[in-house]
Amino acid sequence: MTVKKMYEMDTYLFESEAVVTALGEEEGKKFFQLDQSIFYPQGGGQPSDTGTIHFDAKEASVDFVAKDGEEIRHYFSGEPPAIGEVVELVVDQKNRLENANSHSAGHLLASIVEGSFSTMKAVKGYHFPNGSYIEFEGQLEVEKEEAIALVNQKLCQAISSKWPVEISEMGGVRQIAMGPFPSVACGGTHVANLEQIGRVVVTKVKRKKGRIRFSY
Ligand SMILES: [Zn+2]
């Protein structure tokens, strides 16, 4: 059975029900699997969702969520649910929104840098709270300071334009489109409108092992 990835359909769905389909343990850590989940499994440079599940007047906390092939493992502490049991899922909203904001800001930054410098191509994204960045291959045709100023101005412009973030599917691959920027394949959680990102500032540009890293 393949888990239905509800987090792909709605970033703002923080509560839902699901049926427990399997229980397991790996290296002393207990996990359960569900028929459908609103918990984002860590991946693609985006941290795991956290939260709680409630069932039969009991509670367990979901500490880490990871992909396992076509399934999702919810590593938990507290009372174990039973296989076949209907449980109520609650995602930590603050954590989810911070992750969706940071991840969406990374897409925007990648699109702006690629659009501003013809040879630059985003090759890696890291959207954790302890220092987010996007790494590019290619050449910066200007000084770092000039690049930072230009990119920050375009970030500000794009966010204040309140462009929507649209999700579509092409050949079975989920596509994300932000305003006028080219769409990209991605399975992460995104804001519905660039306005929700708030404010993003590139703080540092650094050359690292043949790549150029933009920290934000
Ligand atoms: Zn994404």
PDB file of C-alpha atoms and ligand atoms in Angstrom:
ATOM      1  CA  MET A   1       0.000   0.000   0.000  1.00  0.00           C
ATOM      2  CA  THR A   2       1.220   3.482  -0.823  1.00  0.00           C
ATOM      3  CA  VAL A   3       0.669   6.273   1.656  1.00  0.00           C
ATOM      4  CA  LYS A   4      -1.399   9.219   0.420  1.00  0.00           C
ATOM      5  CA  LYS A   5       0.776  12.323   0.787  1.00  0.00           C
ATOM      6  CA  MET A   6      -1.682  14.899   2.026  1.00  0.00           C
ATOM      7  CA  TYR A   7       1.073  17.433   2.787  1.00  0.00           C
ATOM      8  CA  GLU A   8       1.624  17.694  -0.968  1.00  0.00           C
ATOM      9  CA  MET A   9      -1.953  18.841  -1.486  1.00  0.00           C
ATOM     10  CA  ASP A  10      -2.252  21.451   1.253  1.00  0.00           C
ATOM     11  CA  THR A  11       0.569  23.080   3.229  1.00  0.00           C
ATOM     12  CA  TYR A  12      -2.013  24.546   5.614  1.00  0.00           C
ATOM     13  CA  LEU A  13      -3.745  21.300   6.595  1.00  0.00           C
ATOM     14  CA  PHE A  14      -2.520  20.857  10.171  1.00  0.00           C
ATOM     15  CA  GLU A  15      -5.039  18.293  11.415  1.00  0.00           C
ATOM     16  CA  SER A  16      -6.461  15.152   9.887  1.00  0.00           C
ATOM     17  CA  GLU A  17      -7.375  11.534  10.521  1.00  0.00           C
ATOM     18  CA  ALA A  18      -5.595   8.434   9.307  1.00  0.00           C
ATOM     19  CA  VAL A  19      -5.519   4.686   9.818  1.00  0.00           C
ATOM     20  CA  VAL A  20      -2.414   2.993  11.238  1.00  0.00           C
ATOM     21  CA  THR A  21      -1.231   0.424   8.683  1.00  0.00           C
ATOM     22  CA  ALA A  22       1.994  -0.846  10.262  1.00  0.00           C
ATOM     23  CA  LEU A  23       4.169  -0.643  13.357  1.00  0.00           C
ATOM     24  CA  GLY A  24       7.916  -1.167  13.464  1.00  0.00           C
ATOM     25  CA  GLU A  25      11.159  -0.494  15.228  1.00  0.00           C
ATOM     26  CA  GLU A  26      14.589   0.436  13.959  1.00  0.00           C
ATOM     27  CA  GLU A  27      17.643   0.840  16.185  1.00  0.00           C
ATOM     28  CA  GLY A  28      15.440   1.118  19.242  1.00  0.00           C
ATOM     29  CA  LYS A  29      13.224   3.788  17.704  1.00  0.00           C
ATOM     30  CA  LYS A  30       9.568   2.922  17.299  1.00  0.00           C
ATOM     31  CA  PHE A  31       7.620   4.023  14.244  1.00  0.00           C
ATOM     32  CA  PHE A  32       4.162   3.668  12.717  1.00  0.00           C
ATOM     33  CA  GLN A  33       2.946   3.944   9.135  1.00  0.00           C
ATOM     34  CA  LEU A  34      -0.365   5.398   7.967  1.00  0.00           C
ATOM     35  CA  ASP A  35      -2.720   5.109   5.002  1.00  0.00           C
ATOM     36  CA  GLN A  36      -2.447   8.894   4.550  1.00  0.00           C
ATOM     37  CA  SER A  37      -0.281  11.522   6.201  1.00  0.00           C
ATOM     38  CA  ILE A  38      -0.037  15.265   6.719  1.00  0.00           C
ATOM     39  CA  PHE A  39       3.484  14.843   8.163  1.00  0.00           C
ATOM     40  CA  TYR A  40       6.273  15.893   5.778  1.00  0.00           C
ATOM     41  CA  PRO A  41       9.137  13.354   5.778  1.00  0.00           C
ATOM     42  CA  GLN A  42      12.573  14.965   5.875  1.00  0.00           C
ATOM     43  CA  GLY A  43      14.109  15.265   2.431  1.00  0.00           C
ATOM     44  CA  GLY A  44      14.977  17.602  -0.413  1.00  0.00           C
ATOM     45  CA  GLY A  45      16.812  19.887   2.010  1.00  0.00           C
ATOM     46  CA  GLN A  46      13.668  20.384   4.069  1.00  0.00           C
ATOM     47  CA  PRO A  47      13.427  19.294   7.733  1.00  0.00           C
ATOM     48  CA  SER A  48      10.878  16.796   9.025  1.00  0.00           C
ATOM     49  CA  ASP A  49       7.517  17.834  10.407  1.00  0.00           C
ATOM     50  CA  THR A  50       6.845  17.093  14.058  1.00  0.00           C
ATOM     51  CA  GLY A  51       3.589  16.901  16.021  1.00  0.00           C
ATOM     52  CA  THR A  52       1.304  14.554  17.908  1.00  0.00           C
ATOM     53  CA  ILE A  53      -1.258  11.832  17.325  1.00  0.00           C
ATOM     54  CA  HIS A  54      -4.326  11.278  19.457  1.00  0.00           C
ATOM     55  CA  PHE A  55      -6.336   8.077  19.773  1.00  0.00           C
ATOM     56  CA  ASP A  56      -8.577   6.422  22.334  1.00  0.00           C
ATOM     57  CA  ALA A  57      -7.836   9.151  24.954  1.00  0.00           C
ATOM     58  CA  LYS A  58      -4.111   8.495  24.467  1.00  0.00           C
ATOM     59  CA  GLU A  59      -1.353  10.519  22.877  1.00  0.00           C
ATOM     60  CA  ALA A  60       2.025   9.993  21.251  1.00  0.00           C
ATOM     61  CA  SER A  61       4.445  12.579  19.991  1.00  0.00           C
ATOM     62  CA  VAL A  62       5.810  12.373  16.451  1.00  0.00           C
ATOM     63  CA  ASP A  63       9.482  13.260  16.760  1.00  0.00           C
ATOM     64  CA  PHE A  64      10.824  12.573  13.285  1.00  0.00           C
ATOM     65  CA  VAL A  65       9.328  11.563   9.956  1.00  0.00           C
ATOM     66  CA  ALA A  66      11.224   9.799   7.172  1.00  0.00           C
ATOM     67  CA  LYS A  67      10.499   8.232   3.810  1.00  0.00           C
ATOM     68  CA  ASP A  68      10.736   4.473   3.436  1.00  0.00           C
ATOM     69  CA  GLY A  69      10.236   3.739  -0.255  1.00  0.00           C
ATOM     70  CA  GLU A  70       6.580   4.450  -0.960  1.00  0.00           C
ATOM     71  CA  GLU A  71       5.770   4.555   2.767  1.00  0.00           C
ATOM     72  CA  ILE A  72       6.358   7.126   5.493  1.00  0.00           C
ATOM     73  CA  ARG A  73       7.780   6.215   8.874  1.00  0.00           C
ATOM     74  CA  HIS A  74       6.543   8.310  11.797  1.00  0.00           C
ATOM     75  CA  TYR A  75       9.051   7.836  14.630  1.00  0.00           C
ATOM     76  CA  PHE A  76       7.253   8.422  17.905  1.00  0.00           C
ATOM     77  CA  SER A  77       7.518   8.419  21.680  1.00  0.00           C
ATOM     78  CA  GLY A  78       4.665   7.697  24.073  1.00  0.00           C
ATOM     79  CA  GLU A  79       1.782   5.272  23.774  1.00  0.00           C
ATOM     80  CA  PRO A  80       1.823   3.072  20.666  1.00  0.00           C
ATOM     81  CA  PRO A  81      -1.333   3.002  18.528  1.00  0.00           C
ATOM     82  CA  ALA A  82      -2.687  -0.312  17.226  1.00  0.00           C
ATOM     83  CA  ILE A  83      -2.661  -1.461  13.617  1.00  0.00           C
ATOM     84  CA  GLY A  84      -6.039  -0.623  12.075  1.00  0.00           C
ATOM     85  CA  GLU A  85      -6.712   2.103  14.631  1.00  0.00           C
ATOM     86  CA  VAL A  86      -8.013   5.479  13.472  1.00  0.00           C
ATOM     87  CA  VAL A  87      -5.792   8.228  14.861  1.00  0.00           C
ATOM     88  CA  GLU A  88      -6.010  11.993  14.799  1.00  0.00           C
ATOM     89  CA  LEU A  89      -2.919  13.713  13.414  1.00  0.00           C
ATOM     90  CA  VAL A  90      -1.773  17.147  14.528  1.00  0.00           C
ATOM     91  CA  VAL A  91       1.201  18.797  12.824  1.00  0.00           C
ATOM     92  CA  ASP A  92       3.236  21.421  14.699  1.00  0.00           C
ATOM     93  CA  GLN A  93       2.072  24.520  12.793  1.00  0.00           C
ATOM     94  CA  LYS A  94       4.948  26.797  13.712  1.00  0.00           C
ATOM     95  CA  ASN A  95       7.571  24.305  12.591  1.00  0.00           C
ATOM     96  CA  ARG A  96       5.664  23.502   9.376  1.00  0.00           C
ATOM     97  CA  LEU A  97       5.224  27.166   8.439  1.00  0.00           C
ATOM     98  CA  GLU A  98       8.849  28.042   9.179  1.00  0.00           C
ATOM     99  CA  ASN A  99       9.964  25.133   7.014  1.00  0.00           C
ATOM    100  CA  ALA A 100       7.548  25.985   4.180  1.00  0.00           C
ATOM    101  CA  ASN A 101       8.665  29.631   4.273  1.00  0.00           C
ATOM    102  CA  SER A 102      12.351  28.831   4.270  1.00  0.00           C
ATOM    103  CA  HIS A 103      11.969  26.180   1.559  1.00  0.00           C
ATOM    104  CA  SER A 104       9.867  28.500  -0.631  1.00  0.00           C
ATOM    105  CA  ALA A 105      12.377  31.317  -0.126  1.00  0.00           C
ATOM    106  CA  GLY A 106      15.076  28.932  -1.391  1.00  0.00           C
ATOM    107  CA  HIS A 107      13.130  28.317  -4.616  1.00  0.00           C
ATOM    108  CA  LEU A 108      12.683  32.027  -5.126  1.00  0.00           C
ATOM    109  CA  LEU A 109      16.360  32.726  -4.505  1.00  0.00           C
ATOM    110  CA  ALA A 110      17.381  29.973  -6.950  1.00  0.00           C
ATOM    111  CA  SER A 111      15.079  31.367  -9.663  1.00  0.00           C
ATOM    112  CA  ILE A 112      16.317  34.926  -9.164  1.00  0.00           C
ATOM    113  CA  VAL A 113      20.001  33.975  -9.233  1.00  0.00           C
ATOM    114  CA  GLU A 114      19.527  31.759 -12.304  1.00  0.00           C
ATOM    115  CA  GLY A 115      17.578  34.558 -14.000  1.00  0.00           C
ATOM    116  CA  SER A 116      20.211  37.181 -13.165  1.00  0.00           C
ATOM    117  CA  PHE A 117      23.422  35.307 -14.062  1.00  0.00           C
ATOM    118  CA  SER A 118      23.211  33.256 -17.229  1.00  0.00           C
ATOM    119  CA  THR A 119      25.655  30.476 -16.282  1.00  0.00           C
ATOM    120  CA  MET A 120      24.453  29.909 -12.712  1.00  0.00           C
ATOM    121  CA  LYS A 121      22.514  26.708 -12.033  1.00  0.00           C
ATOM    122  CA  ALA A 122      21.146  25.762  -8.605  1.00  0.00           C
ATOM    123  CA  VAL A 123      22.470  22.339  -7.599  1.00  0.00           C
ATOM    124  CA  LYS A 124      21.715  22.057  -3.881  1.00  0.00           C
ATOM    125  CA  GLY A 125      19.299  23.504  -1.368  1.00  0.00           C
ATOM    126  CA  TYR A 126      19.472  23.392   2.417  1.00  0.00           C
ATOM    127  CA  HIS A 127      16.503  24.906   4.231  1.00  0.00           C
ATOM    128  CA  PHE A 128      17.187  24.208   7.888  1.00  0.00           C
ATOM    129  CA  PRO A 129      16.789  26.933  10.512  1.00  0.00           C
ATOM    130  CA  ASN A 130      20.484  26.776  11.471  1.00  0.00           C
ATOM    131  CA  GLY A 131      21.570  28.484   8.270  1.00  0.00           C
ATOM    132  CA  SER A 132      19.738  28.097   4.964  1.00  0.00           C
ATOM    133  CA  TYR A 133      21.545  28.232   1.646  1.00  0.00           C
ATOM    134  CA  ILE A 134      21.400  27.433  -2.050  1.00  0.00           C
ATOM    135  CA  GLU A 135      24.503  26.289  -3.906  1.00  0.00           C
ATOM    136  CA  PHE A 136      25.088  27.036  -7.571  1.00  0.00           C
ATOM    137  CA  GLU A 137      27.475  25.919 -10.246  1.00  0.00           C
ATOM    138  CA  GLY A 138      28.596  28.505 -12.785  1.00  0.00           C
ATOM    139  CA  GLN A 139      30.195  31.922 -12.800  1.00  0.00           C
ATOM    140  CA  LEU A 140      29.221  35.097 -10.992  1.00  0.00           C
ATOM    141  CA  GLU A 141      29.953  37.830 -13.519  1.00  0.00           C
ATOM    142  CA  VAL A 142      30.023  40.537 -10.837  1.00  0.00           C
ATOM    143  CA  GLU A 143      31.580  41.127  -7.426  1.00  0.00           C
ATOM    144  CA  LYS A 144      29.942  39.342  -4.503  1.00  0.00           C
ATOM    145  CA  GLU A 145      28.689  42.576  -2.918  1.00  0.00           C
ATOM    146  CA  GLU A 146      27.070  43.644  -6.167  1.00  0.00           C
ATOM    147  CA  ALA A 147      25.425  40.223  -6.557  1.00  0.00           C
ATOM    148  CA  ILE A 148      24.042  40.348  -2.998  1.00  0.00           C
ATOM    149  CA  ALA A 149      22.576  43.826  -3.514  1.00  0.00           C
ATOM    150  CA  LEU A 150      20.978  42.886  -6.850  1.00  0.00           C
ATOM    151  CA  VAL A 151      19.519  39.601  -5.587  1.00  0.00           C
ATOM    152  CA  ASN A 152      18.168  41.174  -2.390  1.00  0.00           C
ATOM    153  CA  GLN A 153      16.443  43.887  -4.376  1.00  0.00           C
ATOM    154  CA  LYS A 154      14.812  41.283  -6.663  1.00  0.00           C
ATOM    155  CA  LEU A 155      13.775  39.130  -3.673  1.00  0.00           C
ATOM    156  CA  CYS A 156      12.075  42.126  -2.108  1.00  0.00           C
ATOM    157  CA  GLN A 157      10.350  42.951  -5.400  1.00  0.00           C
ATOM    158  CA  ALA A 158       9.108  39.386  -5.954  1.00  0.00           C
ATOM    159  CA  ILE A 159       7.720  39.064  -2.407  1.00  0.00           C
ATOM    160  CA  SER A 160       5.915  42.408  -2.559  1.00  0.00           C
ATOM    161  CA  SER A 161       4.433  41.388  -5.936  1.00  0.00           C
ATOM    162  CA  LYS A 162       2.400  38.745  -4.038  1.00  0.00           C
ATOM    163  CA  TRP A 163       2.736  36.177  -6.809  1.00  0.00           C
ATOM    164  CA  PRO A 164       0.881  32.907  -6.208  1.00  0.00           C
ATOM    165  CA  VAL A 165       2.713  29.579  -5.939  1.00  0.00           C
ATOM    166  CA  GLU A 166       1.029  27.053  -8.183  1.00  0.00           C
ATOM    167  CA  ILE A 167       1.296  23.290  -8.017  1.00  0.00           C
ATOM    168  CA  SER A 168       0.709  21.112 -11.058  1.00  0.00           C
ATOM    169  CA  GLU A 169       1.702  17.746 -12.416  1.00  0.00           C
ATOM    170  CA  MET A 170       3.650  16.917 -15.548  1.00  0.00           C
ATOM    171  CA  GLY A 171       4.263  13.293 -16.510  1.00  0.00           C
ATOM    172  CA  GLY A 172       3.613  12.177 -12.942  1.00  0.00           C
ATOM    173  CA  VAL A 173       6.092  14.700 -11.515  1.00  0.00           C
ATOM    174  CA  ARG A 174       4.917  17.416  -9.158  1.00  0.00           C
ATOM    175  CA  GLN A 175       5.784  20.888 -10.451  1.00  0.00           C
ATOM    176  CA  ILE A 176       5.998  24.158  -8.556  1.00  0.00           C
ATOM    177  CA  ALA A 177       5.569  27.503 -10.310  1.00  0.00           C
ATOM    178  CA  MET A 178       6.222  30.817  -8.566  1.00  0.00           C
ATOM    179  CA  GLY A 179       4.775  33.792 -10.418  1.00  0.00           C
ATOM    180  CA  PRO A 180       6.583  34.311 -13.732  1.00  0.00           C
ATOM    181  CA  PHE A 181       9.544  32.038 -12.905  1.00  0.00           C
ATOM    182  CA  PRO A 182      10.066  28.723 -14.724  1.00  0.00           C
ATOM    183  CA  SER A 183       8.468  25.784 -12.892  1.00  0.00           C
ATOM    184  CA  VAL A 184      10.618  23.217 -11.106  1.00  0.00           C
ATOM    185  CA  ALA A 185      10.034  19.654  -9.939  1.00  0.00           C
ATOM    186  CA  CYS A 186       9.654  19.441  -6.150  1.00  0.00           C
ATOM    187  CA  GLY A 187       7.921  17.369  -3.474  1.00  0.00           C
ATOM    188  CA  GLY A 188       8.278  19.843  -0.585  1.00  0.00           C
ATOM    189  CA  THR A 189       5.778  22.060   1.205  1.00  0.00           C
ATOM    190  CA  HIS A 190       5.374  25.594  -0.149  1.00  0.00           C
ATOM    191  CA  VAL A 191       3.572  28.798   0.753  1.00  0.00           C
ATOM    192  CA  ALA A 192       0.459  29.576  -1.293  1.00  0.00           C
ATOM    193  CA  ASN A 193       1.603  33.106  -2.075  1.00  0.00           C
ATOM    194  CA  LEU A 194       5.077  34.661  -2.056  1.00  0.00           C
ATOM    195  CA  GLU A 195       3.723  37.331   0.279  1.00  0.00           C
ATOM    196  CA  GLN A 196       3.686  34.713   3.078  1.00  0.00           C
ATOM    197  CA  ILE A 197       7.469  34.356   2.957  1.00  0.00           C
ATOM    198  CA  GLY A 198       7.679  37.734   4.661  1.00  0.00           C
ATOM    199  CA  ARG A 199      11.242  38.875   4.269  1.00  0.00           C
ATOM    200  CA  VAL A 200      14.299  37.106   2.883  1.00  0.00           C
ATOM    201  CA  VAL A 201      17.768  38.561   2.809  1.00  0.00           C
ATOM    202  CA  VAL A 202      20.917  37.054   1.346  1.00  0.00           C
ATOM    203  CA  THR A 203      23.571  37.536   4.014  1.00  0.00           C
ATOM    204  CA  LYS A 204      26.618  35.946   2.424  1.00  0.00           C
ATOM    205  CA  VAL A 205      28.004  34.693  -0.867  1.00  0.00           C
ATOM    206  CA  LYS A 206      30.897  32.313  -0.651  1.00  0.00           C
ATOM    207  CA  ARG A 207      32.891  30.169  -3.087  1.00  0.00           C
ATOM    208  CA  LYS A 208      33.148  26.612  -1.899  1.00  0.00           C
ATOM    209  CA  LYS A 209      34.731  23.695  -3.765  1.00  0.00           C
ATOM    210  CA  GLY A 210      33.898  25.080  -7.187  1.00  0.00           C
ATOM    211  CA  ARG A 211      30.385  26.038  -6.138  1.00  0.00           C
ATOM    212  CA  ILE A 212      28.944  29.383  -5.136  1.00  0.00           C
ATOM    213  CA  ARG A 213      26.863  29.378  -1.999  1.00  0.00           C
ATOM    214  CA  PHE A 214      24.189  31.999  -1.302  1.00  0.00           C
ATOM    215  CA  SER A 215      23.262  31.983   2.414  1.00  0.00           C
ATOM    216  CA  TYR A 216      19.961  33.523   3.463  1.00  0.00           C
TER     217      TYR A 216
HETATM  218 ZN    ZN B   1       9.968  22.942  -3.245  1.00  0.00          ZN
END
